[in-house]
């Protein structure tokens, strides 16, 4: 249901509720009608040429009527909220806007939630932030403090819509790269940005299914377009995908096009720089290594491994 019909439904529910109250308590209907009539008289008195004391009289009468209404409502077990529709957001009365062109907090929150759902982050990752990225697990926490602060600064810039360049997170499995990717994503999402997070292997099976599907006729949109446009693209686990010419070509397109459009990306990989150079075509590695700031995760913490072992991960 769209916003307007939802609002009308809520107003209708309110009217039915008030009408039911009036049927049970005709004395409340009578007082409400008196308040409305007196209110109209006040309005006429303001715009017309009524004497000062007449206006004061009407005002005093309105006050008495309202007090009487409060008493009757209380007696019947109601309060003033009975006249209010049951808004999800009292601030904008579910309009989504507080002023023309100015979105209400509720609409901003709703949009951010929707972007979060479309981001590709797994539910667990939504809870991974900069604040709960623990440095305790590292043997050289100071080095990781620097990595953390670089990543945070990067995320804040992307969140503000400033071009922040690109990042490459590389190093062994289980050193916190995915947590940092999630933290960056969550920071940008919280600011209302569009983020696409994907494991590289999943991205290419999806792309293949999009490009080689049997659908006849013209395609509505190039499946790559969404990947080009997002405020931030995060390719996690580069190197775990099955390597083919198709993959290499699309990967190059994707990274190159985003560089041209000045849209940031983050790549995380378990490969060393040397392995990356051996694994991919030079054209691609030139783009990645030449355009990204590298953050190296080489601290295979014994404590971290112990924790992971004991928790079965
Ligand atoms: Zn609102």
PDB file of C-alpha atoms and ligand atoms in Angstrom:
ATOM      1  CA  UNK A   1       0.000   0.000   0.000  1.00  0.00           C
ATOM      2  CA  UNK A   2       1.371   3.457  -0.820  1.00  0.00           C
ATOM      3  CA  UNK A   3       1.836   6.221   1.734  1.00  0.00           C
ATOM      4  CA  UNK A   4      -1.332   8.143   0.800  1.00  0.00           C
ATOM      5  CA  UNK A   5      -3.703   5.176   1.031  1.00  0.00           C
ATOM      6  CA  UNK A   6      -2.038   4.124   4.283  1.00  0.00           C
ATOM      7  CA  UNK A   7      -2.633   7.611   5.728  1.00  0.00           C
ATOM      8  CA  UNK A   8      -6.260   7.624   4.563  1.00  0.00           C
ATOM      9  CA  UNK A   9      -6.786   4.226   6.144  1.00  0.00           C
ATOM     10  CA  UNK A  10      -5.426   5.471   9.460  1.00  0.00           C
ATOM     11  CA  UNK A  11      -7.578   8.608   9.353  1.00  0.00           C
ATOM     12  CA  UNK A  12     -10.580   6.423   8.544  1.00  0.00           C
ATOM     13  CA  UNK A  13      -9.815   4.162  11.505  1.00  0.00           C
ATOM     14  CA  UNK A  14      -9.649   7.254  13.708  1.00  0.00           C
ATOM     15  CA  UNK A  15     -13.040   8.470  12.442  1.00  0.00           C
ATOM     16  CA  UNK A  16     -14.636   5.081  13.105  1.00  0.00           C
ATOM     17  CA  UNK A  17     -13.177   5.025  16.602  1.00  0.00           C
ATOM     18  CA  UNK A  18     -14.496   8.518  17.423  1.00  0.00           C
ATOM     19  CA  UNK A  19     -17.898   7.671  15.945  1.00  0.00           C
ATOM     20  CA  UNK A  20     -18.110   4.545  18.124  1.00  0.00           C
ATOM     21  CA  UNK A  21     -17.307   6.675  21.181  1.00  0.00           C
ATOM     22  CA  UNK A  22     -20.031   9.183  20.236  1.00  0.00           C
ATOM     23  CA  UNK A  23     -22.611   6.413  19.941  1.00  0.00           C
ATOM     24  CA  UNK A  24     -21.758   5.178  23.420  1.00  0.00           C
ATOM     25  CA  UNK A  25     -21.435   8.657  24.914  1.00  0.00           C
ATOM     26  CA  UNK A  26     -23.760  11.178  23.202  1.00  0.00           C
ATOM     27  CA  UNK A  27     -22.766  13.756  25.854  1.00  0.00           C
ATOM     28  CA  UNK A  28     -19.238  13.790  24.365  1.00  0.00           C
ATOM     29  CA  UNK A  29     -20.623  14.326  20.876  1.00  0.00           C
ATOM     30  CA  UNK A  30     -22.679  17.232  22.195  1.00  0.00           C
ATOM     31  CA  UNK A  31     -19.723  18.907  23.860  1.00  0.00           C
ATOM     32  CA  UNK A  32     -17.509  18.377  20.797  1.00  0.00           C
ATOM     33  CA  UNK A  33     -20.151  19.979  18.602  1.00  0.00           C
ATOM     34  CA  UNK A  34     -20.373  22.896  21.026  1.00  0.00           C
ATOM     35  CA  UNK A  35     -16.573  23.295  20.931  1.00  0.00           C
ATOM     36  CA  UNK A  36     -16.590  23.288  17.130  1.00  0.00           C
ATOM     37  CA  UNK A  37     -19.436  25.847  16.945  1.00  0.00           C
ATOM     38  CA  UNK A  38     -17.775  28.116  19.489  1.00  0.00           C
ATOM     39  CA  UNK A  39     -14.496  27.759  17.589  1.00  0.00           C
ATOM     40  CA  UNK A  40     -16.189  29.002  14.404  1.00  0.00           C
ATOM     41  CA  UNK A  41     -17.688  31.924  16.285  1.00  0.00           C
ATOM     42  CA  UNK A  42     -14.190  32.805  17.567  1.00  0.00           C
ATOM     43  CA  UNK A  43     -12.849  32.741  14.029  1.00  0.00           C
ATOM     44  CA  UNK A  44     -15.612  35.051  12.807  1.00  0.00           C
ATOM     45  CA  UNK A  45     -14.987  37.369  15.765  1.00  0.00           C
ATOM     46  CA  UNK A  46     -11.300  37.642  14.862  1.00  0.00           C
ATOM     47  CA  UNK A  47     -11.897  38.503  11.208  1.00  0.00           C
ATOM     48  CA  UNK A  48     -15.085  40.544  11.785  1.00  0.00           C
ATOM     49  CA  UNK A  49     -15.635  43.740  13.704  1.00  0.00           C
ATOM     50  CA  UNK A  50     -16.549  42.138  17.024  1.00  0.00           C
ATOM     51  CA  UNK A  51     -15.902  44.036  20.214  1.00  0.00           C
ATOM     52  CA  UNK A  52     -12.972  43.163  22.409  1.00  0.00           C
ATOM     53  CA  UNK A  53     -15.149  41.919  25.282  1.00  0.00           C
ATOM     54  CA  UNK A  54     -17.128  39.678  22.903  1.00  0.00           C
ATOM     55  CA  UNK A  55     -13.928  37.984  21.811  1.00  0.00           C
ATOM     56  CA  UNK A  56     -12.871  37.535  25.441  1.00  0.00           C
ATOM     57  CA  UNK A  57     -16.258  36.017  26.240  1.00  0.00           C
ATOM     58  CA  UNK A  58     -15.958  33.462  23.427  1.00  0.00           C
ATOM     59  CA  UNK A  59     -12.445  32.581  24.516  1.00  0.00           C
ATOM     60  CA  UNK A  60     -13.530  32.028  28.115  1.00  0.00           C
ATOM     61  CA  UNK A  61     -16.438  29.893  26.952  1.00  0.00           C
ATOM     62  CA  UNK A  62     -14.073  27.784  24.804  1.00  0.00           C
ATOM     63  CA  UNK A  63     -11.870  27.225  27.843  1.00  0.00           C
ATOM     64  CA  UNK A  64     -14.832  26.068  29.939  1.00  0.00           C
ATOM     65  CA  UNK A  65     -16.051  23.754  27.160  1.00  0.00           C
ATOM     66  CA  UNK A  66     -12.608  22.186  26.754  1.00  0.00           C
ATOM     67  CA  UNK A  67     -12.329  21.563  30.479  1.00  0.00           C
ATOM     68  CA  UNK A  68     -15.778  19.989  30.480  1.00  0.00           C
ATOM     69  CA  UNK A  69     -14.730  17.820  27.509  1.00  0.00           C
ATOM     70  CA  UNK A  70     -11.636  16.627  29.394  1.00  0.00           C
ATOM     71  CA  UNK A  71     -13.814  15.646  32.359  1.00  0.00           C
ATOM     72  CA  UNK A  72     -16.328  13.747  30.208  1.00  0.00           C
ATOM     73  CA  UNK A  73     -13.570  11.916  28.326  1.00  0.00           C
ATOM     74  CA  UNK A  74     -11.901  10.894  31.560  1.00  0.00           C
ATOM     75  CA  UNK A  75     -15.181   9.714  33.034  1.00  0.00           C
ATOM     76  CA  UNK A  76     -15.816   7.551  29.967  1.00  0.00           C
ATOM     77  CA  UNK A  77     -12.283   6.112  30.088  1.00  0.00           C
ATOM     78  CA  UNK A  78     -10.753   8.019  27.149  1.00  0.00           C
ATOM     79  CA  UNK A  79      -8.094  10.646  26.713  1.00  0.00           C
ATOM     80  CA  UNK A  80      -7.381  13.220  24.017  1.00  0.00           C
ATOM     81  CA  UNK A  81      -5.475  10.597  21.992  1.00  0.00           C
ATOM     82  CA  UNK A  82      -8.814   9.161  20.871  1.00  0.00           C
ATOM     83  CA  UNK A  83      -8.994  12.012  18.317  1.00  0.00           C
ATOM     84  CA  UNK A  84      -5.534  11.262  16.964  1.00  0.00           C
ATOM     85  CA  UNK A  85      -4.826   8.785  14.181  1.00  0.00           C
ATOM     86  CA  UNK A  86      -2.458   6.040  15.226  1.00  0.00           C
ATOM     87  CA  UNK A  87       0.571   7.355  13.309  1.00  0.00           C
ATOM     88  CA  UNK A  88       3.756   5.289  12.964  1.00  0.00           C
ATOM     89  CA  UNK A  89       5.549   8.646  13.022  1.00  0.00           C
ATOM     90  CA  UNK A  90       3.716  11.438  14.878  1.00  0.00           C
ATOM     91  CA  UNK A  91       6.378  13.892  13.685  1.00  0.00           C
ATOM     92  CA  UNK A  92       5.278  13.828  10.031  1.00  0.00           C
ATOM     93  CA  UNK A  93       1.959  11.994  10.518  1.00  0.00           C
ATOM     94  CA  UNK A  94       3.284   9.329   8.133  1.00  0.00           C
ATOM     95  CA  UNK A  95       3.728  11.781   5.258  1.00  0.00           C
ATOM     96  CA  UNK A  96       7.467  11.072   5.062  1.00  0.00           C
ATOM     97  CA  UNK A  97       8.131  14.816   4.840  1.00  0.00           C
ATOM     98  CA  UNK A  98       8.205  17.440   7.588  1.00  0.00           C
ATOM     99  CA  UNK A  99       8.311  20.352   5.133  1.00  0.00           C
ATOM    100  CA  UNK A 100       7.984  20.338   1.357  1.00  0.00           C
ATOM    101  CA  UNK A 101      11.205  18.785   0.107  1.00  0.00           C
ATOM    102  CA  UNK A 102      12.500  18.046   3.602  1.00  0.00           C
ATOM    103  CA  UNK A 103      12.421  14.332   4.411  1.00  0.00           C
ATOM    104  CA  UNK A 104      11.380  13.253   7.873  1.00  0.00           C
ATOM    105  CA  UNK A 105      13.747  11.227  10.056  1.00  0.00           C
ATOM    106  CA  UNK A 106      11.470   8.195   9.636  1.00  0.00           C
ATOM    107  CA  UNK A 107      11.793   8.299   5.830  1.00  0.00           C
ATOM    108  CA  UNK A 108      15.577   8.615   6.011  1.00  0.00           C
ATOM    109  CA  UNK A 109      15.718   5.666   8.409  1.00  0.00           C
ATOM    110  CA  UNK A 110      13.409   3.584   6.211  1.00  0.00           C
ATOM    111  CA  UNK A 111      15.522   4.241   3.127  1.00  0.00           C
ATOM    112  CA  UNK A 112      18.732   3.376   4.964  1.00  0.00           C
ATOM    113  CA  UNK A 113      17.154   0.114   6.097  1.00  0.00           C
ATOM    114  CA  UNK A 114      16.147  -0.707   2.555  1.00  0.00           C
ATOM    115  CA  UNK A 115      19.659  -0.007   1.289  1.00  0.00           C
ATOM    116  CA  UNK A 116      21.014  -2.199   4.073  1.00  0.00           C
ATOM    117  CA  UNK A 117      18.786  -5.059   2.932  1.00  0.00           C
ATOM    118  CA  UNK A 118      19.982  -4.696  -0.646  1.00  0.00           C
ATOM    119  CA  UNK A 119      23.651  -4.302   0.271  1.00  0.00           C
ATOM    120  CA  UNK A 120      24.480  -8.017   0.245  1.00  0.00           C
ATOM    121  CA  UNK A 121      25.804  -7.962   3.817  1.00  0.00           C
ATOM    122  CA  UNK A 122      24.912 -11.088   5.800  1.00  0.00           C
ATOM    123  CA  UNK A 123      22.892 -10.474   8.999  1.00  0.00           C
ATOM    124  CA  UNK A 124      25.959 -11.102  11.179  1.00  0.00           C
ATOM    125  CA  UNK A 125      27.976  -8.554   9.223  1.00  0.00           C
ATOM    126  CA  UNK A 126      25.434  -5.819   9.923  1.00  0.00           C
ATOM    127  CA  UNK A 127      26.667  -5.871  13.522  1.00  0.00           C
ATOM    128  CA  UNK A 128      30.359  -5.573  12.584  1.00  0.00           C
ATOM    129  CA  UNK A 129      31.427  -1.972  13.136  1.00  0.00           C
ATOM    130  CA  UNK A 130      34.613   0.012  13.741  1.00  0.00           C
ATOM    131  CA  UNK A 131      33.704   0.238  17.410  1.00  0.00           C
ATOM    132  CA  UNK A 132      33.592  -3.508  17.937  1.00  0.00           C
ATOM    133  CA  UNK A 133      36.685  -4.241  15.847  1.00  0.00           C
ATOM    134  CA  UNK A 134      38.906  -5.626  18.582  1.00  0.00           C
ATOM    135  CA  UNK A 135      42.622  -4.874  18.538  1.00  0.00           C
ATOM    136  CA  UNK A 136      43.211  -7.251  21.439  1.00  0.00           C
ATOM    137  CA  UNK A 137      43.642 -10.162  19.085  1.00  0.00           C
ATOM    138  CA  UNK A 138      46.657  -8.711  17.360  1.00  0.00           C
ATOM    139  CA  UNK A 139      50.208  -9.065  18.475  1.00  0.00           C
ATOM    140  CA  UNK A 140      51.000  -5.615  17.105  1.00  0.00           C
ATOM    141  CA  UNK A 141      47.869  -3.674  18.031  1.00  0.00           C
ATOM    142  CA  UNK A 142      49.443  -0.316  17.192  1.00  0.00           C
ATOM    143  CA  UNK A 143      49.914  -1.293  13.573  1.00  0.00           C
ATOM    144  CA  UNK A 144      46.256  -2.291  13.362  1.00  0.00           C
ATOM    145  CA  UNK A 145      45.207   0.910  15.031  1.00  0.00           C
ATOM    146  CA  UNK A 146      46.660   2.691  12.003  1.00  0.00           C
ATOM    147  CA  UNK A 147      44.866   0.352   9.597  1.00  0.00           C
ATOM    148  CA  UNK A 148      41.635   0.881  11.499  1.00  0.00           C
ATOM    149  CA  UNK A 149      41.969   4.635  11.417  1.00  0.00           C
ATOM    150  CA  UNK A 150      42.769   4.663   7.665  1.00  0.00           C
ATOM    151  CA  UNK A 151      39.716   2.510   6.970  1.00  0.00           C
ATOM    152  CA  UNK A 152      37.509   4.667   9.188  1.00  0.00           C
ATOM    153  CA  UNK A 153      38.662   7.858   7.489  1.00  0.00           C
ATOM    154  CA  UNK A 154      38.026   6.262   4.085  1.00  0.00           C
ATOM    155  CA  UNK A 155      34.490   5.220   5.129  1.00  0.00           C
ATOM    156  CA  UNK A 156      33.685   8.661   6.510  1.00  0.00           C
ATOM    157  CA  UNK A 157      34.737  10.321   3.272  1.00  0.00           C
ATOM    158  CA  UNK A 158      32.642   7.954   1.154  1.00  0.00           C
ATOM    159  CA  UNK A 159      29.734   8.512   3.559  1.00  0.00           C
ATOM    160  CA  UNK A 160      30.037  12.269   2.997  1.00  0.00           C
ATOM    161  CA  UNK A 161      30.089  11.802  -0.764  1.00  0.00           C
ATOM    162  CA  UNK A 162      33.754  12.846  -1.077  1.00  0.00           C
ATOM    163  CA  UNK A 163      35.937  10.809  -3.422  1.00  0.00           C
ATOM    164  CA  UNK A 164      38.162   8.721  -1.154  1.00  0.00           C
ATOM    165  CA  UNK A 165      40.189   6.626  -3.591  1.00  0.00           C
ATOM    166  CA  UNK A 166      40.229   2.856  -3.126  1.00  0.00           C
ATOM    167  CA  UNK A 167      41.444   0.292  -0.634  1.00  0.00           C
ATOM    168  CA  UNK A 168      43.000  -3.132  -0.933  1.00  0.00           C
ATOM    169  CA  UNK A 169      42.999  -5.258   2.228  1.00  0.00           C
ATOM    170  CA  UNK A 170      45.314  -8.233   1.901  1.00  0.00           C
ATOM    171  CA  UNK A 171      46.776 -10.967   4.046  1.00  0.00           C
ATOM    172  CA  UNK A 172      46.038 -14.323   5.616  1.00  0.00           C
ATOM    173  CA  UNK A 173      42.600 -15.753   6.365  1.00  0.00           C
ATOM    174  CA  UNK A 174      41.156 -14.954   9.783  1.00  0.00           C
ATOM    175  CA  UNK A 175      42.938 -11.662  10.340  1.00  0.00           C
ATOM    176  CA  UNK A 176      39.856  -9.449  10.433  1.00  0.00           C
ATOM    177  CA  UNK A 177      39.589  -8.301   6.801  1.00  0.00           C
ATOM    178  CA  UNK A 178      35.904  -9.164   6.438  1.00  0.00           C
ATOM    179  CA  UNK A 179      35.049  -7.433   9.706  1.00  0.00           C
ATOM    180  CA  UNK A 180      36.753  -4.297   8.435  1.00  0.00           C
ATOM    181  CA  UNK A 181      34.905  -4.536   5.083  1.00  0.00           C
ATOM    182  CA  UNK A 182      31.605  -4.784   6.994  1.00  0.00           C
ATOM    183  CA  UNK A 183      32.511  -1.842   9.242  1.00  0.00           C
ATOM    184  CA  UNK A 184      33.247   0.325   6.187  1.00  0.00           C
ATOM    185  CA  UNK A 185      29.970  -0.771   4.558  1.00  0.00           C
ATOM    186  CA  UNK A 186      27.936  -0.087   7.704  1.00  0.00           C
ATOM    187  CA  UNK A 187      29.404   3.392   8.107  1.00  0.00           C
ATOM    188  CA  UNK A 188      28.406   4.330   4.545  1.00  0.00           C
ATOM    189  CA  UNK A 189      24.965   2.697   4.866  1.00  0.00           C
ATOM    190  CA  UNK A 190      24.272   4.573   8.098  1.00  0.00           C
ATOM    191  CA  UNK A 191      24.813   7.832   6.234  1.00  0.00           C
ATOM    192  CA  UNK A 192      22.244   6.772   3.614  1.00  0.00           C
ATOM    193  CA  UNK A 193      24.747   5.677   0.946  1.00  0.00           C
ATOM    194  CA  UNK A 194      24.394   2.786  -1.506  1.00  0.00           C
ATOM    195  CA  UNK A 195      26.742  -0.100  -0.859  1.00  0.00           C
ATOM    196  CA  UNK A 196      27.212  -3.349  -2.722  1.00  0.00           C
ATOM    197  CA  UNK A 197      29.123  -5.962  -0.791  1.00  0.00           C
ATOM    198  CA  UNK A 198      29.808  -9.308  -2.413  1.00  0.00           C
ATOM    199  CA  UNK A 199      32.125 -12.266  -2.212  1.00  0.00           C
ATOM    200  CA  UNK A 200      33.870 -12.261  -5.578  1.00  0.00           C
ATOM    201  CA  UNK A 201      32.887 -15.856  -6.374  1.00  0.00           C
ATOM    202  CA  UNK A 202      29.210 -15.085  -5.807  1.00  0.00           C
ATOM    203  CA  UNK A 203      29.400 -11.967  -7.962  1.00  0.00           C
ATOM    204  CA  UNK A 204      30.636 -13.889 -10.978  1.00  0.00           C
ATOM    205  CA  UNK A 205      28.109 -16.701 -10.791  1.00  0.00           C
ATOM    206  CA  UNK A 206      25.418 -14.020 -10.594  1.00  0.00           C
ATOM    207  CA  UNK A 207      26.868 -12.067 -13.526  1.00  0.00           C
ATOM    208  CA  UNK A 208      27.143 -15.188 -15.631  1.00  0.00           C
ATOM    209  CA  UNK A 209      23.493 -16.044 -14.957  1.00  0.00           C
ATOM    210  CA  UNK A 210      22.463 -12.486 -15.874  1.00  0.00           C
ATOM    211  CA  UNK A 211      24.443 -12.309 -19.092  1.00  0.00           C
ATOM    212  CA  UNK A 212      23.785 -15.775 -20.415  1.00  0.00           C
ATOM    213  CA  UNK A 213      20.154 -16.117 -19.412  1.00  0.00           C
ATOM    214  CA  UNK A 214      17.748 -17.210 -22.144  1.00  0.00           C
ATOM    215  CA  UNK A 215      15.541 -14.145 -21.862  1.00  0.00           C
ATOM    216  CA  UNK A 216      14.627 -12.941 -25.352  1.00  0.00           C
ATOM    217  CA  UNK A 217      14.380  -9.324 -26.362  1.00  0.00           C
ATOM    218  CA  UNK A 218      16.157  -6.225 -25.173  1.00  0.00           C
ATOM    219  CA  UNK A 219      17.424  -6.134 -21.608  1.00  0.00           C
ATOM    220  CA  UNK A 220      16.051  -3.399 -19.375  1.00  0.00           C
ATOM    221  CA  UNK A 221      19.395  -2.537 -17.852  1.00  0.00           C
ATOM    222  CA  UNK A 222      22.962  -3.700 -18.156  1.00  0.00           C
ATOM    223  CA  UNK A 223      23.510  -5.903 -15.083  1.00  0.00           C
ATOM    224  CA  UNK A 224      26.841  -4.146 -14.580  1.00  0.00           C
ATOM    225  CA  UNK A 225      25.212  -0.716 -14.294  1.00  0.00           C
ATOM    226  CA  UNK A 226      24.177  -1.144 -10.633  1.00  0.00           C
ATOM    227  CA  UNK A 227      27.729  -2.223  -9.823  1.00  0.00           C
ATOM    228  CA  UNK A 228      29.110   0.859 -11.560  1.00  0.00           C
ATOM    229  CA  UNK A 229      26.747   3.256  -9.808  1.00  0.00           C
ATOM    230  CA  UNK A 230      26.796   2.221  -6.140  1.00  0.00           C
ATOM    231  CA  UNK A 231      28.508   4.736  -3.842  1.00  0.00           C
ATOM    232  CA  UNK A 232      30.769   1.949  -2.639  1.00  0.00           C
ATOM    233  CA  UNK A 233      31.587  -1.498  -4.034  1.00  0.00           C
ATOM    234  CA  UNK A 234      33.255  -4.082  -1.817  1.00  0.00           C
ATOM    235  CA  UNK A 235      34.693  -7.212  -3.417  1.00  0.00           C
ATOM    236  CA  UNK A 236      35.528  -9.616  -0.624  1.00  0.00           C
ATOM    237  CA  UNK A 237      37.760 -12.650  -1.082  1.00  0.00           C
ATOM    238  CA  UNK A 238      39.183 -11.779  -4.486  1.00  0.00           C
ATOM    239  CA  UNK A 239      40.995 -14.818  -5.837  1.00  0.00           C
ATOM    240  CA  UNK A 240      38.529 -17.431  -4.570  1.00  0.00           C
ATOM    241  CA  UNK A 241      36.472 -17.208  -7.779  1.00  0.00           C
ATOM    242  CA  UNK A 242      36.989 -19.653 -10.618  1.00  0.00           C
ATOM    243  CA  UNK A 243      39.334 -17.913 -12.992  1.00  0.00           C
ATOM    244  CA  UNK A 244      38.174 -17.601 -16.597  1.00  0.00           C
ATOM    245  CA  UNK A 245      38.573 -15.055 -19.390  1.00  0.00           C
ATOM    246  CA  UNK A 246      35.029 -13.918 -18.673  1.00  0.00           C
ATOM    247  CA  UNK A 247      35.812 -13.257 -15.017  1.00  0.00           C
ATOM    248  CA  UNK A 248      39.013 -11.426 -15.807  1.00  0.00           C
ATOM    249  CA  UNK A 249      37.365  -9.268 -18.456  1.00  0.00           C
ATOM    250  CA  UNK A 250      34.398  -8.328 -16.241  1.00  0.00           C
ATOM    251  CA  UNK A 251      36.612  -7.676 -13.258  1.00  0.00           C
ATOM    252  CA  UNK A 252      38.736  -5.311 -15.299  1.00  0.00           C
ATOM    253  CA  UNK A 253      35.627  -3.550 -16.679  1.00  0.00           C
ATOM    254  CA  UNK A 254      34.172  -3.151 -13.243  1.00  0.00           C
ATOM    255  CA  UNK A 255      37.250  -1.731 -11.583  1.00  0.00           C
ATOM    256  CA  UNK A 256      38.223   0.418 -14.532  1.00  0.00           C
ATOM    257  CA  UNK A 257      34.738   1.884 -14.990  1.00  0.00           C
ATOM    258  CA  UNK A 258      34.509   2.781 -11.308  1.00  0.00           C
ATOM    259  CA  UNK A 259      37.910   4.462 -11.462  1.00  0.00           C
ATOM    260  CA  UNK A 260      36.726   6.522 -14.435  1.00  0.00           C
ATOM    261  CA  UNK A 261      33.515   7.460 -12.590  1.00  0.00           C
ATOM    262  CA  UNK A 262      35.480   8.271  -9.421  1.00  0.00           C
ATOM    263  CA  UNK A 263      33.493   5.755  -7.387  1.00  0.00           C
ATOM    264  CA  UNK A 264      35.389   4.048  -4.591  1.00  0.00           C
ATOM    265  CA  UNK A 265      35.921   0.326  -4.213  1.00  0.00           C
ATOM    266  CA  UNK A 266      37.402  -1.958  -1.595  1.00  0.00           C
ATOM    267  CA  UNK A 267      39.022  -5.255  -2.491  1.00  0.00           C
ATOM    268  CA  UNK A 268      39.971  -7.834   0.075  1.00  0.00           C
ATOM    269  CA  UNK A 269      42.105 -10.837  -0.781  1.00  0.00           C
ATOM    270  CA  UNK A 270      44.040 -13.624   0.906  1.00  0.00           C
ATOM    271  CA  UNK A 271      46.669 -13.289  -1.826  1.00  0.00           C
ATOM    272  CA  UNK A 272      50.018 -11.614  -1.355  1.00  0.00           C
ATOM    273  CA  UNK A 273      50.960  -8.956  -3.906  1.00  0.00           C
ATOM    274  CA  UNK A 274      53.263 -11.474  -5.593  1.00  0.00           C
ATOM    275  CA  UNK A 275      50.524 -14.069  -5.836  1.00  0.00           C
ATOM    276  CA  UNK A 276      48.114 -11.476  -7.210  1.00  0.00           C
ATOM    277  CA  UNK A 277      50.624 -10.571  -9.922  1.00  0.00           C
ATOM    278  CA  UNK A 278      51.051 -14.224 -10.882  1.00  0.00           C
ATOM    279  CA  UNK A 279      47.353 -15.008 -10.800  1.00  0.00           C
ATOM    280  CA  UNK A 280      45.828 -12.225 -12.902  1.00  0.00           C
ATOM    281  CA  UNK A 281      46.518 -10.464 -16.152  1.00  0.00           C
ATOM    282  CA  UNK A 282      48.899  -7.511 -15.875  1.00  0.00           C
ATOM    283  CA  UNK A 283      46.268  -5.063 -17.118  1.00  0.00           C
ATOM    284  CA  UNK A 284      44.071  -5.912 -14.122  1.00  0.00           C
ATOM    285  CA  UNK A 285      46.767  -6.004 -11.449  1.00  0.00           C
ATOM    286  CA  UNK A 286      48.099  -2.650 -12.719  1.00  0.00           C
ATOM    287  CA  UNK A 287      44.691  -1.110 -12.109  1.00  0.00           C
ATOM    288  CA  UNK A 288      44.256  -2.658  -8.665  1.00  0.00           C
ATOM    289  CA  UNK A 289      47.755  -2.048  -7.346  1.00  0.00           C
ATOM    290  CA  UNK A 290      48.090   1.338  -9.001  1.00  0.00           C
ATOM    291  CA  UNK A 291      44.795   2.758  -7.770  1.00  0.00           C
ATOM    292  CA  UNK A 292      44.365   1.359  -4.261  1.00  0.00           C
ATOM    293  CA  UNK A 293      45.912   2.155  -0.951  1.00  0.00           C
ATOM    294  CA  UNK A 294      47.164  -1.175   0.427  1.00  0.00           C
ATOM    295  CA  UNK A 295      46.448  -2.300   3.980  1.00  0.00           C
ATOM    296  CA  UNK A 296      48.433  -5.364   4.937  1.00  0.00           C
ATOM    297  CA  UNK A 297      47.108  -7.880   7.466  1.00  0.00           C
ATOM    298  CA  UNK A 298      50.100 -10.053   8.286  1.00  0.00           C
ATOM    299  CA  UNK A 299      49.596 -10.560  11.984  1.00  0.00           C
ATOM    300  CA  UNK A 300      48.467 -14.154  12.331  1.00  0.00           C
ATOM    301  CA  UNK A 301      47.677 -13.863  15.971  1.00  0.00           C
ATOM    302  CA  UNK A 302      48.027 -16.984  18.041  1.00  0.00           C
ATOM    303  CA  UNK A 303      45.437 -15.702  20.457  1.00  0.00           C
ATOM    304  CA  UNK A 304      42.988 -15.114  17.654  1.00  0.00           C
ATOM    305  CA  UNK A 305      43.535 -18.601  16.275  1.00  0.00           C
ATOM    306  CA  UNK A 306      42.980 -20.070  19.720  1.00  0.00           C
ATOM    307  CA  UNK A 307      39.721 -18.184  20.127  1.00  0.00           C
ATOM    308  CA  UNK A 308      38.582 -19.299  16.693  1.00  0.00           C
ATOM    309  CA  UNK A 309      39.490 -22.907  17.428  1.00  0.00           C
ATOM    310  CA  UNK A 310      37.667 -22.954  20.745  1.00  0.00           C
ATOM    311  CA  UNK A 311      34.560 -21.415  19.213  1.00  0.00           C
ATOM    312  CA  UNK A 312      34.659 -23.882  16.338  1.00  0.00           C
ATOM    313  CA  UNK A 313      35.210 -21.329  13.578  1.00  0.00           C
TER     314      UNK A 313
HETATM  315 ZN1  LIG B   1       8.141  10.827   9.980  1.00  0.00          ZN
END
